[in-house]
Short mmCIF file of C-alpha atoms in Angstrom, two decimals:
data_model
loop_
_atom_site.label_atom_id
_atom_site.label_comp_id
_atom_site.label_asym_id
_atom_site.label_seq_id
_atom_site.Cartn_x
_atom_site.Cartn_y
_atom_site.Cartn_z
CA MET A 1 -19.84 -11.59 2.73
CA ALA A 2 -18.80 -10.38 6.24
CA SER A 3 -15.19 -11.38 5.43
CA PHE A 4 -15.27 -9.21 2.23
CA VAL A 5 -16.63 -6.19 4.19
CA GLY A 6 -14.01 -6.70 6.94
CA ARG A 7 -11.23 -6.82 4.33
CA THR A 8 -12.58 -3.74 2.53
CA VAL A 9 -12.72 -1.78 5.79
CA LYS A 10 -9.19 -2.83 6.66
CA LEU A 11 -7.92 -1.80 3.22
CA ILE A 12 -9.68 1.64 3.52
CA LEU A 13 -8.15 2.12 7.02
CA LEU A 14 -4.70 1.19 5.65
CA LEU A 15 -4.97 3.62 2.70
CA LEU A 16 -6.23 6.35 5.08
CA PHE A 17 -3.16 5.74 7.37
CA LEU A 18 -0.71 5.75 4.55
CA THR A 19 -2.12 8.91 3.06
CA THR A 20 -2.11 10.79 6.35
CA THR A 21 1.44 9.74 7.27
CA CYS A 22 2.82 10.41 3.82
CA ASP A 23 4.98 13.54 3.45
CA ALA A 24 3.50 14.52 0.14
CA LYS A 25 3.48 18.29 -0.25
CA THR A 26 2.32 20.82 -2.80
CA TYR A 27 4.78 23.46 -3.81
CA VAL A 28 3.86 26.94 -5.02
CA GLY A 29 6.40 29.19 -6.68
CA ILE A 30 6.14 32.87 -7.46
CA THR A 31 8.57 34.78 -9.72
CA ASN A 32 8.62 38.54 -10.35
CA ASP A 33 8.82 38.91 -14.09
CA LEU A 34 6.91 42.19 -14.20
CA GLY A 35 9.78 44.11 -15.90
CA GLY A 36 10.57 47.81 -15.56
CA GLY A 37 12.25 47.34 -12.16
CA MET A 38 8.97 47.02 -10.34
CA ASN A 39 8.59 45.18 -7.11
CA LEU A 40 5.80 42.56 -6.75
CA THR A 41 3.84 42.77 -3.43
CA PHE A 42 1.77 39.75 -2.60
CA HIS A 43 -0.08 38.26 0.31
CA CYS A 44 -0.96 34.49 0.59
CA LYS A 45 -3.00 32.70 3.18
CA SER A 46 -5.22 29.77 3.80
CA ALA A 47 -7.65 28.93 6.61
CA ASP A 48 -4.72 27.43 8.59
CA ASP A 49 -1.66 29.41 7.36
CA GLU A 50 -0.99 33.16 7.18
CA LEU A 51 2.17 33.81 5.16
CA GLY A 52 2.06 37.61 5.55
CA VAL A 53 2.77 40.36 3.02
CA LYS A 54 5.88 39.74 0.95
CA VAL A 55 7.74 42.10 -1.39
CA LEU A 56 9.58 40.44 -4.26
CA PRO A 57 12.20 42.38 -6.11
CA PRO A 58 12.60 41.99 -9.93
CA GLN A 59 13.68 38.55 -11.11
CA GLN A 60 13.41 37.05 -7.64
CA TYR A 61 11.61 33.86 -6.73
CA TYR A 62 9.59 32.87 -3.61
CA GLU A 63 8.38 29.33 -2.83
CA PHE A 64 6.18 27.84 -0.11
CA SER A 65 4.76 24.43 0.43
CA PHE A 66 1.89 22.87 2.29
CA LYS A 67 0.50 19.43 2.97
CA PRO A 68 -2.98 19.05 1.54
CA THR A 69 -5.71 17.76 3.74
CA LEU A 70 -6.99 14.24 3.19
CA ILE A 71 -10.59 15.14 3.75
CA GLY A 72 -11.95 18.40 2.27
CA ARG A 73 -9.77 20.88 0.48
CA THR A 74 -6.73 22.99 1.11
CA ASP A 75 -7.37 26.45 -0.48
CA PHE A 76 -4.67 29.16 -0.56
CA TYR A 77 -5.67 32.65 -1.66
CA CYS A 78 -3.13 35.14 -2.93
CA SER A 79 -3.46 38.75 -3.84
CA PHE A 80 -0.88 40.57 -6.00
CA GLN A 81 -0.01 44.24 -6.40
#
């Protein structure tokens, strides 16, 4: 039984190590398809990252990426005008 618990703990530690060293990222893309020649102003941030206010001209694209946390959640909030 102790051998099974020891192997399980080692497996969990290995998975934890592989997940934290992995370069997996989440990508977020924003495109201005408002029409009428209007600019899109937006502001995105998380608890760890402040992307600032961006102005996106018509038919333009903006992308950012982040590495999600292993424990807990990574929440980004964006406001659009």
